[in-house]
Coordinates of C-alpha atoms in Angstrom, one line a residue:
M29 CA 111.6 68.1 120.4
E30 CA 112.5 71.7 120.4
L31 CA 110.8 74.2 118.3
A32 CA 113.8 75.8 116.5
P33 CA 116.3 73.4 114.8
P34 CA 120.0 73.6 115.7
S35 CA 122.3 75.8 113.8
Y36 CA 124.5 74.2 111.1
E37 CA 127.7 74.6 113.4
S38 CA 126.2 73.0 116.3
A39 CA 124.9 70.2 114.2
T40 CA 128.1 69.4 112.5
Q41 CA 130.7 70.2 115.2
V42 CA 130.9 67.5 118.1
D43 CA 132.2 68.9 121.5
I44 CA 133.9 66.2 123.1
W45 CA 133.7 67.8 126.5
N46 CA 130.0 67.8 126.3
L47 CA 130.0 64.0 125.8
A48 CA 132.5 63.5 128.7
S49 CA 130.4 65.7 131.0
T50 CA 127.7 63.3 131.2
Y51 CA 130.0 60.5 132.8
V52 CA 131.2 63.0 135.4
T53 CA 128.6 62.6 138.4
H54 CA 130.4 63.0 141.7
P55 CA 130.1 66.5 143.1
H56 CA 133.6 66.7 144.0
D57 CA 134.8 65.8 140.5
L58 CA 132.4 68.3 139.0
C59 CA 133.6 71.0 141.3
A60 CA 137.3 70.3 140.5
V61 CA 136.9 70.2 136.6
S62 CA 134.7 73.5 136.7
L63 CA 137.8 75.3 138.2
V64 CA 140.3 74.3 135.4
C65 CA 139.5 76.8 132.7
R66 CA 136.7 79.0 131.3
R67 CA 135.7 76.3 128.7
W68 CA 135.4 73.6 131.2
H69 CA 133.6 75.8 133.7
K70 CA 131.0 76.6 130.9
T71 CA 130.7 72.8 130.2
F72 CA 130.7 71.2 133.5
S73 CA 128.9 74.1 135.7
P74 CA 125.4 73.4 134.3
R75 CA 125.9 69.9 135.3
L76 CA 126.7 70.9 138.8
W77 CA 124.1 73.5 139.5
G78 CA 121.3 72.3 137.3
S79 CA 119.8 70.2 140.1
P80 CA 121.6 70.8 143.3
A81 CA 119.7 68.3 145.4
V82 CA 121.1 65.4 143.3
H83 CA 124.8 66.4 143.5
F84 CA 125.1 67.8 147.0
H85 CA 123.8 64.8 149.0
N86 CA 126.0 63.0 151.3
H87 CA 125.6 60.4 154.0
R88 CA 126.6 62.6 156.7
D89 CA 124.1 65.4 156.0
G90 CA 120.6 64.8 155.0
D91 CA 118.8 66.2 152.1
D92 CA 117.1 68.7 154.6
R93 CA 120.4 70.2 155.4
V94 CA 121.7 70.4 152.0
M95 CA 118.6 72.3 150.6
T96 CA 118.7 74.5 153.8
R97 CA 122.3 75.4 153.1
F98 CA 121.6 75.8 149.4
L99 CA 118.7 78.3 150.0
L100 CA 120.7 80.3 152.5
A101 CA 123.5 80.7 150.0
L102 CA 121.5 81.7 147.2
P103 CA 121.5 85.6 147.8
S104 CA 125.1 85.6 147.9
A105 CA 125.6 83.6 144.6
R106 CA 126.4 85.3 141.3
L107 CA 123.4 85.8 138.9
E108 CA 125.2 83.8 136.2
V109 CA 125.4 80.8 138.5
R110 CA 121.7 81.0 139.7
R111 CA 120.6 80.9 136.1
L112 CA 122.0 77.5 135.7
T113 CA 119.6 75.9 138.1
H114 CA 116.4 74.3 136.4
T115 CA 115.2 71.8 138.9
L116 CA 114.8 71.9 142.8
R117 CA 113.6 68.7 144.4
F118 CA 112.8 69.1 148.1
P119 CA 112.9 66.1 150.5
S120 CA 109.7 65.3 152.0
R121 CA 111.1 65.7 155.5
K122 CA 109.3 67.3 158.6
D123 CA 112.8 68.7 159.8
L124 CA 113.0 70.9 156.7
H125 CA 110.0 72.7 157.9
D126 CA 111.7 74.2 160.8
G127 CA 114.6 75.4 158.7
L128 CA 112.5 77.3 156.0
G129 CA 110.8 80.6 156.6
T130 CA 107.4 81.5 155.2
G131 CA 109.3 83.4 152.3
W132 CA 111.3 80.6 151.1
L133 CA 109.2 80.0 147.9
R134 CA 109.2 83.7 147.1
D135 CA 113.1 83.9 147.3
V136 CA 113.6 80.7 145.2
L137 CA 111.3 81.9 142.5
H138 CA 112.9 85.4 142.4
L139 CA 116.5 84.2 142.8
L140 CA 116.5 81.6 140.3
P141 CA 115.1 83.2 137.0
N142 CA 115.4 80.1 134.9
L143 CA 113.8 77.5 137.3
Q144 CA 111.4 75.4 135.3
S145 CA 110.8 72.4 137.6
L146 CA 109.7 72.4 141.3
I147 CA 109.0 69.2 143.0
V148 CA 107.7 69.6 146.6
W149 CA 106.1 66.3 147.0
R150 CA 104.8 65.7 150.4
L151 CA 106.7 68.7 151.7
P152 CA 105.2 70.4 155.0
S153 CA 106.6 73.8 154.3
F154 CA 104.6 74.1 151.0
D155 CA 101.7 75.5 152.9
H156 CA 99.1 78.2 153.1
Q157 CA 101.3 80.9 154.5
T158 CA 104.1 80.3 151.9
L159 CA 101.7 80.6 148.9
Q160 CA 100.0 83.8 150.5
N161 CA 103.5 85.4 151.1
L162 CA 104.1 84.6 147.3
V163 CA 100.9 86.2 146.2
A164 CA 101.3 89.4 148.1
T165 CA 104.8 89.7 146.8
A166 CA 103.8 89.1 143.2
R167 CA 101.0 91.5 143.2
R168 CA 102.3 94.9 142.5
P169 CA 100.6 98.0 143.9
G170 CA 99.5 100.8 141.4
P171 CA 96.5 102.0 139.4
N172 CA 96.7 98.9 137.4
L173 CA 97.4 95.9 139.5
Q174 CA 100.2 93.8 137.8
V175 CA 100.7 90.3 138.6
T176 CA 104.3 88.7 138.2
S177 CA 104.4 85.5 136.3
F178 CA 107.0 82.8 136.8
S179 CA 108.8 80.5 134.5
L180 CA 107.8 77.2 136.1
R181 CA 106.9 74.7 133.6
L182 CA 106.6 71.6 135.9
M183 CA 105.3 71.5 139.4
E184 CA 104.7 68.3 141.4
A185 CA 102.9 69.2 144.6
S186 CA 101.2 65.8 145.5
R187 CA 100.3 65.1 149.2
C188 CA 100.7 68.7 150.3
Q189 CA 98.2 68.5 153.2
N190 CA 99.1 72.0 154.6
L191 CA 97.7 73.9 151.7
T192 CA 94.5 75.6 151.7
S193 CA 92.0 76.1 148.7
Q194 CA 92.1 79.7 149.0
S195 CA 95.9 80.0 148.8
L196 CA 96.0 77.4 146.0
A197 CA 93.5 79.2 143.9
D198 CA 95.2 82.5 144.5
A199 CA 98.7 81.1 143.6
L200 CA 98.0 79.0 140.5
P201 CA 97.3 81.9 138.2
L202 CA 100.9 83.1 138.7
F203 CA 102.3 79.9 137.0
G204 CA 100.7 80.7 133.7
N205 CA 103.6 78.7 131.9
L206 CA 102.9 75.3 133.5
L207 CA 102.8 72.4 131.1
Y208 CA 102.9 69.7 133.9
L209 CA 100.8 70.0 137.1
D210 CA 100.6 67.2 139.8
L211 CA 98.2 68.0 142.8
S212 CA 97.4 64.2 143.4
F213 CA 96.2 63.5 146.8
T214 CA 96.1 67.1 147.9
Q215 CA 92.7 67.4 149.3
S216 CA 92.4 71.1 148.8
A217 CA 92.7 70.7 145.1
R218 CA 88.9 69.4 144.7
D219 CA 87.6 73.0 145.6
R220 CA 85.7 74.7 142.9
G221 CA 88.0 77.9 143.1
V222 CA 91.0 75.9 142.6
L223 CA 89.5 74.0 139.7
D224 CA 88.2 77.1 138.1
S225 CA 91.6 78.8 138.5
L226 CA 93.2 76.2 135.9
K227 CA 91.6 78.4 133.2
N228 CA 94.5 80.7 133.6
L229 CA 97.0 77.8 132.7
Q230 CA 96.7 78.4 129.0
G231 CA 99.7 75.9 128.2
L232 CA 98.8 73.2 130.5
Q233 CA 99.3 69.7 129.0
I234 CA 99.3 67.3 131.7
L235 CA 97.1 67.4 134.7
K236 CA 97.1 65.0 137.7
L237 CA 94.3 64.9 140.3
R238 CA 94.3 61.5 141.5
G239 CA 92.7 60.9 144.8
V240 CA 91.6 64.2 145.7
G241 CA 87.8 63.4 146.2
L242 CA 86.4 64.7 142.9
G243 CA 82.6 64.3 142.5
D244 CA 80.6 64.7 139.4
D245 CA 80.0 68.5 140.4
N246 CA 83.8 69.0 140.7
V247 CA 84.5 67.4 137.4
G248 CA 81.9 69.7 135.7
V249 CA 84.0 72.7 137.0
L250 CA 87.1 71.1 135.9
A251 CA 86.0 70.2 132.4
R252 CA 84.6 73.8 131.7
A253 CA 88.1 75.2 133.0
I254 CA 90.5 73.0 131.0
K255 CA 88.4 72.6 127.8
L256 CA 90.6 71.0 125.0
R257 CA 93.9 72.4 126.2
V258 CA 95.0 69.4 128.3
R259 CA 96.1 66.3 126.6
S260 CA 96.6 63.9 129.6
L261 CA 94.2 63.8 132.6
D262 CA 94.7 61.7 135.6
V263 CA 91.6 61.4 137.7
R264 CA 92.0 58.0 139.3
D265 CA 90.7 56.9 142.7
N266 CA 87.9 59.6 142.9
R267 CA 84.2 59.5 143.2
I268 CA 83.4 60.1 139.6
T269 CA 80.3 58.2 137.9
D270 CA 78.9 58.1 134.5
Q271 CA 77.6 61.5 134.7
G272 CA 80.9 63.2 135.4
A273 CA 82.7 61.1 132.8
R274 CA 80.1 62.2 130.3
T275 CA 80.9 65.9 131.1
L276 CA 84.4 65.2 130.3
L277 CA 83.4 63.7 127.1
Q278 CA 81.2 66.6 126.0
E279 CA 83.7 69.4 127.2
C280 CA 87.2 67.9 126.7
F281 CA 86.9 65.7 123.4
L282 CA 86.9 67.0 120.0
A283 CA 83.7 66.7 118.2
N284 CA 83.7 63.5 116.2
D285 CA 81.0 62.0 113.9
V286 CA 80.3 58.8 115.9
D287 CA 77.1 57.8 114.2
R288 CA 79.1 56.2 111.2
G289 CA 80.3 52.6 112.0
D290 CA 83.1 52.6 109.3
S291 CA 86.3 51.5 110.9
D292 CA 88.2 53.7 108.6
R293 CA 86.8 56.9 110.0
S294 CA 90.0 57.6 111.7
R295 CA 91.9 57.4 108.3
E296 CA 89.5 59.7 106.6
R297 CA 89.8 62.4 109.3
P298 CA 92.9 64.8 108.6
Q299 CA 95.6 63.9 111.0
V300 CA 97.6 66.7 112.7
D301 CA 101.3 66.3 112.2
M302 CA 102.4 65.9 115.9
L303 CA 105.2 64.0 117.5
H304 CA 105.2 60.2 117.9
L305 CA 105.6 60.6 121.7
S306 CA 102.6 62.5 122.3
R307 CA 100.6 59.6 121.1
S308 CA 102.4 56.9 123.3
E309 CA 102.6 56.1 126.9
D310 CA 105.9 57.6 127.1
F311 CA 104.4 61.2 126.8
E312 CA 104.4 61.8 130.4
P313 CA 107.7 60.4 131.4
Y314 CA 109.4 62.1 128.6
L315 CA 108.3 65.6 129.7
L316 CA 109.0 64.7 133.3
Y317 CA 112.6 63.7 132.1
T318 CA 113.2 66.6 129.9
F319 CA 112.2 69.2 132.5
T320 CA 114.1 67.7 135.2
T321 CA 117.4 67.0 133.5
T322 CA 118.0 70.0 131.3
F323 CA 116.7 73.2 130.1
A324 CA 114.1 72.9 127.5
D325 CA 113.1 75.2 125.0
R326 CA 109.5 75.8 123.6
L327 CA 108.2 72.3 122.6
S328 CA 106.6 71.7 119.3
I329 CA 103.4 70.4 120.9
E330 CA 102.9 73.8 122.5
D331 CA 102.3 75.2 119.0
T332 CA 99.9 72.5 117.6
A333 CA 96.1 72.9 117.7
A334 CA 94.2 71.9 120.7
Q335 CA 93.5 68.2 120.5
G336 CA 91.6 67.6 123.6
L337 CA 92.0 64.5 125.8
T338 CA 94.2 61.8 124.4
H339 CA 95.5 60.2 127.5
L340 CA 92.8 59.5 130.1
Y341 CA 93.4 57.6 133.5
I342 CA 90.1 57.1 135.0
S343 CA 90.3 53.8 136.9
G344 CA 89.2 53.7 140.7
N345 CA 86.0 55.4 139.9
S346 CA 82.3 54.2 139.8
L347 CA 82.1 53.9 135.9
T348 CA 80.4 51.4 133.7
A349 CA 81.0 49.9 130.4
D350 CA 78.6 52.2 128.7
I351 CA 80.5 55.4 129.2
V352 CA 83.8 53.7 128.1
C353 CA 82.1 52.7 124.9
E354 CA 81.3 56.3 124.4
M355 CA 84.8 57.4 125.1
A356 CA 86.2 55.0 122.8
K357 CA 83.8 55.9 119.9
T358 CA 85.4 59.4 119.8
A359 CA 88.6 57.6 118.2
R360 CA 90.8 60.2 120.2
L361 CA 92.1 58.1 122.9
H362 CA 95.9 57.0 122.7
V363 CA 96.1 55.8 126.3
L364 CA 93.1 54.5 128.4
D365 CA 93.1 53.3 132.0
V366 CA 89.8 52.1 133.1
G367 CA 90.6 49.5 135.6
N368 CA 87.8 47.8 137.3
L369 CA 84.3 48.8 135.9
K370 CA 81.0 48.4 137.5
K371 CA 79.1 45.3 136.4
E372 CA 75.7 46.7 136.7
Y373 CA 72.7 46.2 134.4
P374 CA 69.1 47.5 134.4
A375 CA 66.4 45.5 136.0
E376 CA 64.0 46.1 133.1
P377 CA 65.0 45.0 129.6
M378 CA 66.5 47.7 127.2
Y379 CA 64.4 48.1 124.1
R380 CA 66.4 50.1 121.6
S381 CA 65.8 51.1 118.0
E382 CA 69.6 51.4 116.8
P383 CA 71.4 48.6 115.6
V384 CA 73.0 46.0 118.2
H385 CA 76.5 47.0 117.5
Q386 CA 75.6 50.5 118.7
T387 CA 74.2 49.4 122.0
P388 CA 76.5 50.2 124.9
G389 CA 77.4 47.7 127.4
L390 CA 80.0 45.3 128.7
A391 CA 79.5 42.6 126.3
L392 CA 80.0 45.1 123.2
L393 CA 83.0 46.9 124.7
P394 CA 85.4 44.7 122.6
S395 CA 83.5 45.4 119.4
V396 CA 83.6 49.1 120.1
L397 CA 87.3 49.1 120.8
L398 CA 88.2 47.3 117.7
T399 CA 85.9 49.5 115.5
Y400 CA 86.7 52.9 116.8
A401 CA 90.2 52.6 118.5
A402 CA 92.0 50.0 116.5
T403 CA 94.4 52.5 114.9
T404 CA 94.6 54.9 117.9
L405 CA 94.9 53.1 121.0
T406 CA 98.5 52.3 122.2
L407 CA 97.9 51.5 125.9
L408 CA 95.0 49.7 127.5
R409 CA 94.7 49.0 131.3
I410 CA 91.8 46.9 131.9
D411 CA 90.6 44.5 134.8
Y412 CA 91.6 41.0 134.2
N413 CA 88.3 39.6 135.6
M414 CA 86.2 41.8 133.2
A415 CA 88.6 40.9 130.4
M416 CA 88.0 37.2 131.0
M417 CA 84.2 37.8 131.0
I418 CA 83.8 39.3 127.5
S419 CA 84.4 37.9 124.2
P420 CA 84.6 40.2 121.1
Q421 CA 82.6 39.0 118.0
P422 CA 83.5 40.5 114.5
I423 CA 81.1 43.1 113.3
A424 CA 79.6 42.4 109.7
G425 CA 81.1 44.6 107.1
S426 CA 84.2 45.4 109.1
A427 CA 87.1 46.6 107.2
H428 CA 89.7 44.9 109.5
T429 CA 91.3 42.0 107.8
S430 CA 94.2 41.3 110.3
K431 CA 93.3 38.8 113.2
F432 CA 94.5 41.2 115.8
A433 CA 91.8 43.6 116.2
L434 CA 93.8 46.4 118.1
A435 CA 96.6 46.7 115.6
S436 CA 98.1 49.9 117.2
L437 CA 98.1 48.5 120.8
K438 CA 101.5 48.3 122.2
T439 CA 101.0 47.7 125.9
L440 CA 98.3 45.8 127.6
I441 CA 98.0 45.8 131.3
L442 CA 95.7 43.4 133.1
T443 CA 94.8 44.2 136.8
D444 CA 93.6 42.1 139.5
V445 CA 95.3 38.8 138.3
P446 CA 95.1 36.2 141.1
Y447 CA 98.5 35.0 142.2
S448 CA 97.0 31.5 142.6
S449 CA 93.9 29.5 141.8
T450 CA 92.4 26.3 142.6
N451 CA 93.1 25.0 139.0
E452 CA 95.1 26.0 136.0
D453 CA 92.3 27.8 134.0
I454 CA 93.7 31.2 134.7
A455 CA 97.2 30.5 133.9
H456 CA 96.1 28.6 130.6
S457 CA 94.0 31.5 129.5
I458 CA 97.0 33.7 129.7
I459 CA 99.1 31.2 127.9
N460 CA 96.5 30.9 125.1
F461 CA 96.7 34.6 124.8
I462 CA 100.5 34.8 124.5
C463 CA 100.1 31.9 121.8
L464 CA 97.9 34.1 119.9
C465 CA 100.4 36.9 120.2
A466 CA 103.2 34.6 118.8
A467 CA 101.0 33.4 116.0
E468 CA 100.1 37.0 115.0
S469 CA 103.7 38.2 115.3
Q470 CA 104.8 35.3 113.0
S471 CA 102.0 36.3 110.5
A472 CA 103.1 39.9 110.6
W473 CA 106.7 39.0 109.8
A474 CA 105.5 36.7 107.0
Q475 CA 103.5 39.4 105.5
A476 CA 106.3 42.0 105.9
F477 CA 108.8 39.7 104.1
S478 CA 106.3 39.3 101.3
D479 CA 105.7 43.0 100.8
Y480 CA 107.4 44.0 97.3
A481 CA 107.6 47.6 98.2
L482 CA 110.4 47.2 100.8
P483 CA 113.7 48.6 99.9
P484 CA 116.6 46.3 98.7
G485 CA 119.4 45.4 100.7
R486 CA 120.1 42.9 103.5
R487 CA 120.6 45.4 106.4
G488 CA 118.1 48.0 105.2
N489 CA 115.6 45.2 104.5
I490 CA 115.5 43.6 107.8
A491 CA 115.0 47.2 109.5
A492 CA 112.2 47.9 106.8
V493 CA 110.6 44.4 107.6
R494 CA 110.7 44.9 111.4
Q495 CA 108.9 48.4 111.0
A496 CA 106.4 47.0 108.6
A497 CA 105.7 44.0 110.9
K498 CA 105.1 46.5 113.9
Q499 CA 102.6 48.3 111.8
R500 CA 100.5 45.0 111.6
F501 CA 101.1 43.8 115.0
A502 CA 102.5 46.5 117.6
L503 CA 102.0 44.7 120.8
T504 CA 105.2 44.4 122.6
R505 CA 104.4 44.3 126.4
I506 CA 101.9 42.6 128.5
V507 CA 101.8 43.6 132.2
L508 CA 100.1 41.4 134.8
E509 CA 99.4 43.5 138.0
V510 CA 99.0 40.5 140.6
T511 CA 96.9 40.6 143.6
S512 CA 97.1 38.5 146.8
K513 CA 93.6 37.0 146.4
L514 CA 92.9 33.6 145.3
G515 CA 91.3 32.7 142.0
I516 CA 88.0 30.8 141.9
G517 CA 88.5 27.3 140.5
G518 CA 86.7 26.5 137.3
S519 CA 86.4 30.0 136.3
T520 CA 88.5 32.8 135.3
A521 CA 86.4 35.6 136.6
K522 CA 84.8 36.8 139.6
D523 CA 81.5 35.1 141.0
F524 CA 78.8 37.6 141.5
N525 CA 76.2 36.5 143.8
A526 CA 72.9 38.6 144.2
E527 CA 72.5 37.1 147.8
D528 CA 75.8 38.5 148.7
G529 CA 74.7 42.0 147.8
E530 CA 76.6 42.1 144.5
T531 CA 75.2 42.3 140.9
M532 CA 75.0 39.0 138.9
L533 CA 76.5 38.8 135.4
S534 CA 73.3 38.3 133.4
M535 CA 70.4 40.7 133.0
T536 CA 68.0 38.0 134.0
E537 CA 69.8 37.1 137.1
D538 CA 68.8 33.4 136.8
R539 CA 71.1 30.4 137.4
D540 CA 71.0 29.3 133.8
S541 CA 72.1 32.5 132.4
E542 CA 74.7 32.6 135.0
A543 CA 75.9 29.2 133.8
F544 CA 76.2 30.4 130.3
W545 CA 78.2 33.5 131.4
A546 CA 80.7 31.3 133.5
A547 CA 81.0 28.9 130.4
S548 CA 82.1 31.9 128.2
N549 CA 84.4 33.5 130.8
A550 CA 87.6 32.1 129.1
D551 CA 86.7 33.3 125.6
F552 CA 88.2 36.6 125.8
S553 CA 90.8 37.6 123.0
F554 CA 91.5 40.7 121.1
F555 CA 91.5 38.5 118.1
D556 CA 88.7 38.2 115.6
K557 CA 87.1 34.8 115.0
D558 CA 88.9 33.1 117.9
D559 CA 87.6 31.0 120.7
G560 CA 90.7 31.4 122.9
S561 CA 91.5 27.8 122.6
L562 CA 94.6 28.0 120.5
S563 CA 96.8 24.9 121.3
C564 CA 100.6 25.0 121.3
D565 CA 103.1 22.1 121.0
G566 CA 102.4 19.3 123.3
P567 CA 105.8 19.5 125.4
A568 CA 104.9 23.1 126.1
R569 CA 101.5 22.5 127.4
S570 CA 102.8 19.6 129.5
S571 CA 105.7 21.6 130.8
V572 CA 103.5 24.1 132.6
S573 CA 101.3 21.5 134.2
G574 CA 104.1 19.6 136.0
G575 CA 105.1 19.7 139.7
G576 CA 106.6 22.7 141.3
T577 CA 103.7 25.0 140.8
R578 CA 101.3 23.5 143.0
M579 CA 100.9 25.7 146.3
A580 CA 99.1 25.0 149.5
S581 CA 96.5 27.4 148.4
G582 CA 96.3 26.3 144.9
F583 CA 98.2 26.6 141.6
D584 CA 100.7 29.5 141.1
T585 CA 99.6 31.3 138.2
I586 CA 102.7 33.2 137.5
A587 CA 104.9 30.1 138.0
L588 CA 102.8 28.2 135.2
V589 CA 103.2 31.2 132.9
A590 CA 106.9 31.6 133.5
A591 CA 107.5 27.9 133.0
F592 CA 105.8 28.1 129.6
R593 CA 107.7 31.1 128.6
K594 CA 111.0 29.6 129.5
D595 CA 110.1 26.2 127.7
R596 CA 109.3 28.1 124.5
K597 CA 112.3 30.2 124.6
I598 CA 114.7 27.2 125.0
A599 CA 112.8 25.8 122.0
F600 CA 113.3 28.9 120.1
E601 CA 116.9 29.0 120.8
R602 CA 117.4 25.5 119.6
Q603 CA 115.5 26.1 116.5
Q604 CA 117.5 29.3 115.7
A605 CA 120.8 27.5 116.3
A606 CA 119.9 24.8 113.9
S607 CA 118.4 27.1 111.2
F608 CA 120.3 29.4 108.9
D609 CA 117.5 32.1 108.9
N610 CA 117.8 34.2 112.1
H611 CA 115.3 36.6 111.2
S612 CA 112.1 34.5 110.8
P613 CA 110.7 33.4 114.1
S614 CA 108.6 30.4 113.6
T615 CA 108.7 28.5 117.0
A616 CA 105.1 27.8 118.0
G617 CA 104.1 29.6 121.1
Y618 CA 107.2 31.8 121.3
W619 CA 106.6 35.5 121.4
D620 CA 109.4 38.0 121.4
G621 CA 107.5 40.4 123.5
V622 CA 107.7 41.1 127.3
V623 CA 105.5 39.7 129.9
Q624 CA 106.0 41.7 133.2
V625 CA 104.5 40.9 136.5
V626 CA 103.8 43.8 138.8
R627 CA 103.4 43.0 142.6
N628 CA 102.3 45.6 145.1
A629 CA 101.5 48.0 142.3
E630 CA 99.9 50.3 144.9
V631 CA 102.5 50.7 147.4
H632 CA 103.1 54.1 146.4
P633 CA 99.6 55.2 144.9
D634 CA 100.7 58.8 144.7
R635 CA 103.8 58.0 142.7
M636 CA 103.9 57.0 139.1
N637 CA 104.2 53.3 138.5
D638 CA 107.3 52.9 136.5
Y639 CA 107.3 49.7 134.7
Y640 CA 110.7 50.2 133.3
S641 CA 112.6 50.3 136.7
T642 CA 112.2 49.0 140.1
R643 CA 112.0 52.4 142.0
F644 CA 108.5 52.4 142.8
V645 CA 107.2 48.9 142.1
Q646 CA 108.5 45.3 142.4
K647 CA 108.2 43.5 139.1
A648 CA 109.5 40.4 137.4
G649 CA 109.8 40.0 133.6
F650 CA 109.9 36.8 131.5

């Protein structure tokens, strides 16, 4: 991901000590091997001093004492040693506040010239006085006021409640090289002055402002400040409505001709040669890992043309399906997190002159997604209840021939999945979707094997077939975010009652219309011409309906799905053992993708939900 390619010597010569240094992690061992010779010192010292908080932690002394001793020893350390530090992680301890003075940030940024990552999550010492001290030192007196710019490229300052809007607005322009900025749950970040100061961060790629209380007016200031520079924006859990989201749509998305209904519009538009990671959900974790593990040169994405927003996390706001449809029509989004949407409809009927497929609304959201985002969207996080209420219908004249509408979708996250219900409808709707995934995966493999353009050779052919199959069907992961609520029997969606103060599902709000809506709740699928009633083998169906999954409060949804997955995996293994062809999965209902269950997804709402590890969330996969 570096801009300049490696030299010929560095690319052809392999240094075994560089490979061995990755396995030496204990600080005492690193200190010992660094004193052996100059060559070993050059190899192992960057591992030792790159991130001091990682290596100098012990059980007797806490992280606060370790960081305090490190900061006190900085002035006496040699410059060549101080240049090896690229990341500082401060523990969120109140005890550290007493050990640090108001000039600790100024000393850190001046004494560590190559520091690129500063993580001060929930640090009380990262306060108003510290930033004011830094600003006063950075501004050099003279006829022409000069301001020092620091080399930080990543700063995570979420939940820093001791900051003020004035100090934050004055200090942000000093970090003009930032690519990653996280101010989530820092309430002073919603100030207009702070949002306007973001225009000085010309290289900003990822901005996180989750839970800071942004309103529509604040979003307007934010959109005019960042324009098209930011690729990934996290504004979850705020007070944004359709008006604020439409401002983002006008200011932070590249202009696109949305009047055409042709599904091949994204193919006609010239594509920018950018990295694959910048299109996927791994874009943010990769930058976070790169900047906190080693020194990173200038990245290639910094020199590409402004693309506008491609990763948008906007769940937890008061949005409707209308604005989501408008965002999807831009055909620019690779990652979209909408979560729960408002189910509001106007009291009066809508008379529109445009065709039906251009009318925004909840019922038309699947059609808009498959028409405009079929080849761009790689991750979609959507409310399970809303997903069960909508049923996509094929659009006449659509160029999509594959059954799976969102061919590029790799991860589908369904939120608010009830842990139990009064019957098995919720579990069976998920099982039917998995069966559809299995059928489409097998169809993609069959089409890939029949492609005459694949290169010959057994080993190379299998790799090429796998790649060709993924181009036709890319879904590899389904995440079920389980809630503690009980599902309603006989329906897979929420019941909305106007008498309870909530909006009903139909526009007419009569009982007959509500009955039709309830009858079509289980019809949701991302597949064209499918009623969601795909049946698998008899043994598989009966195996998930047996005893052991009935709870006191109802049927265990996750247990039913897990039983089905286990049964299909056993059947697949038996069939593969009896077959000579190990590369053609043909077991009905078996899908080689991953189904993950996430419980307590909001335990740490200010931390990134990492579905690949158990650090922040508790999950189960089957």
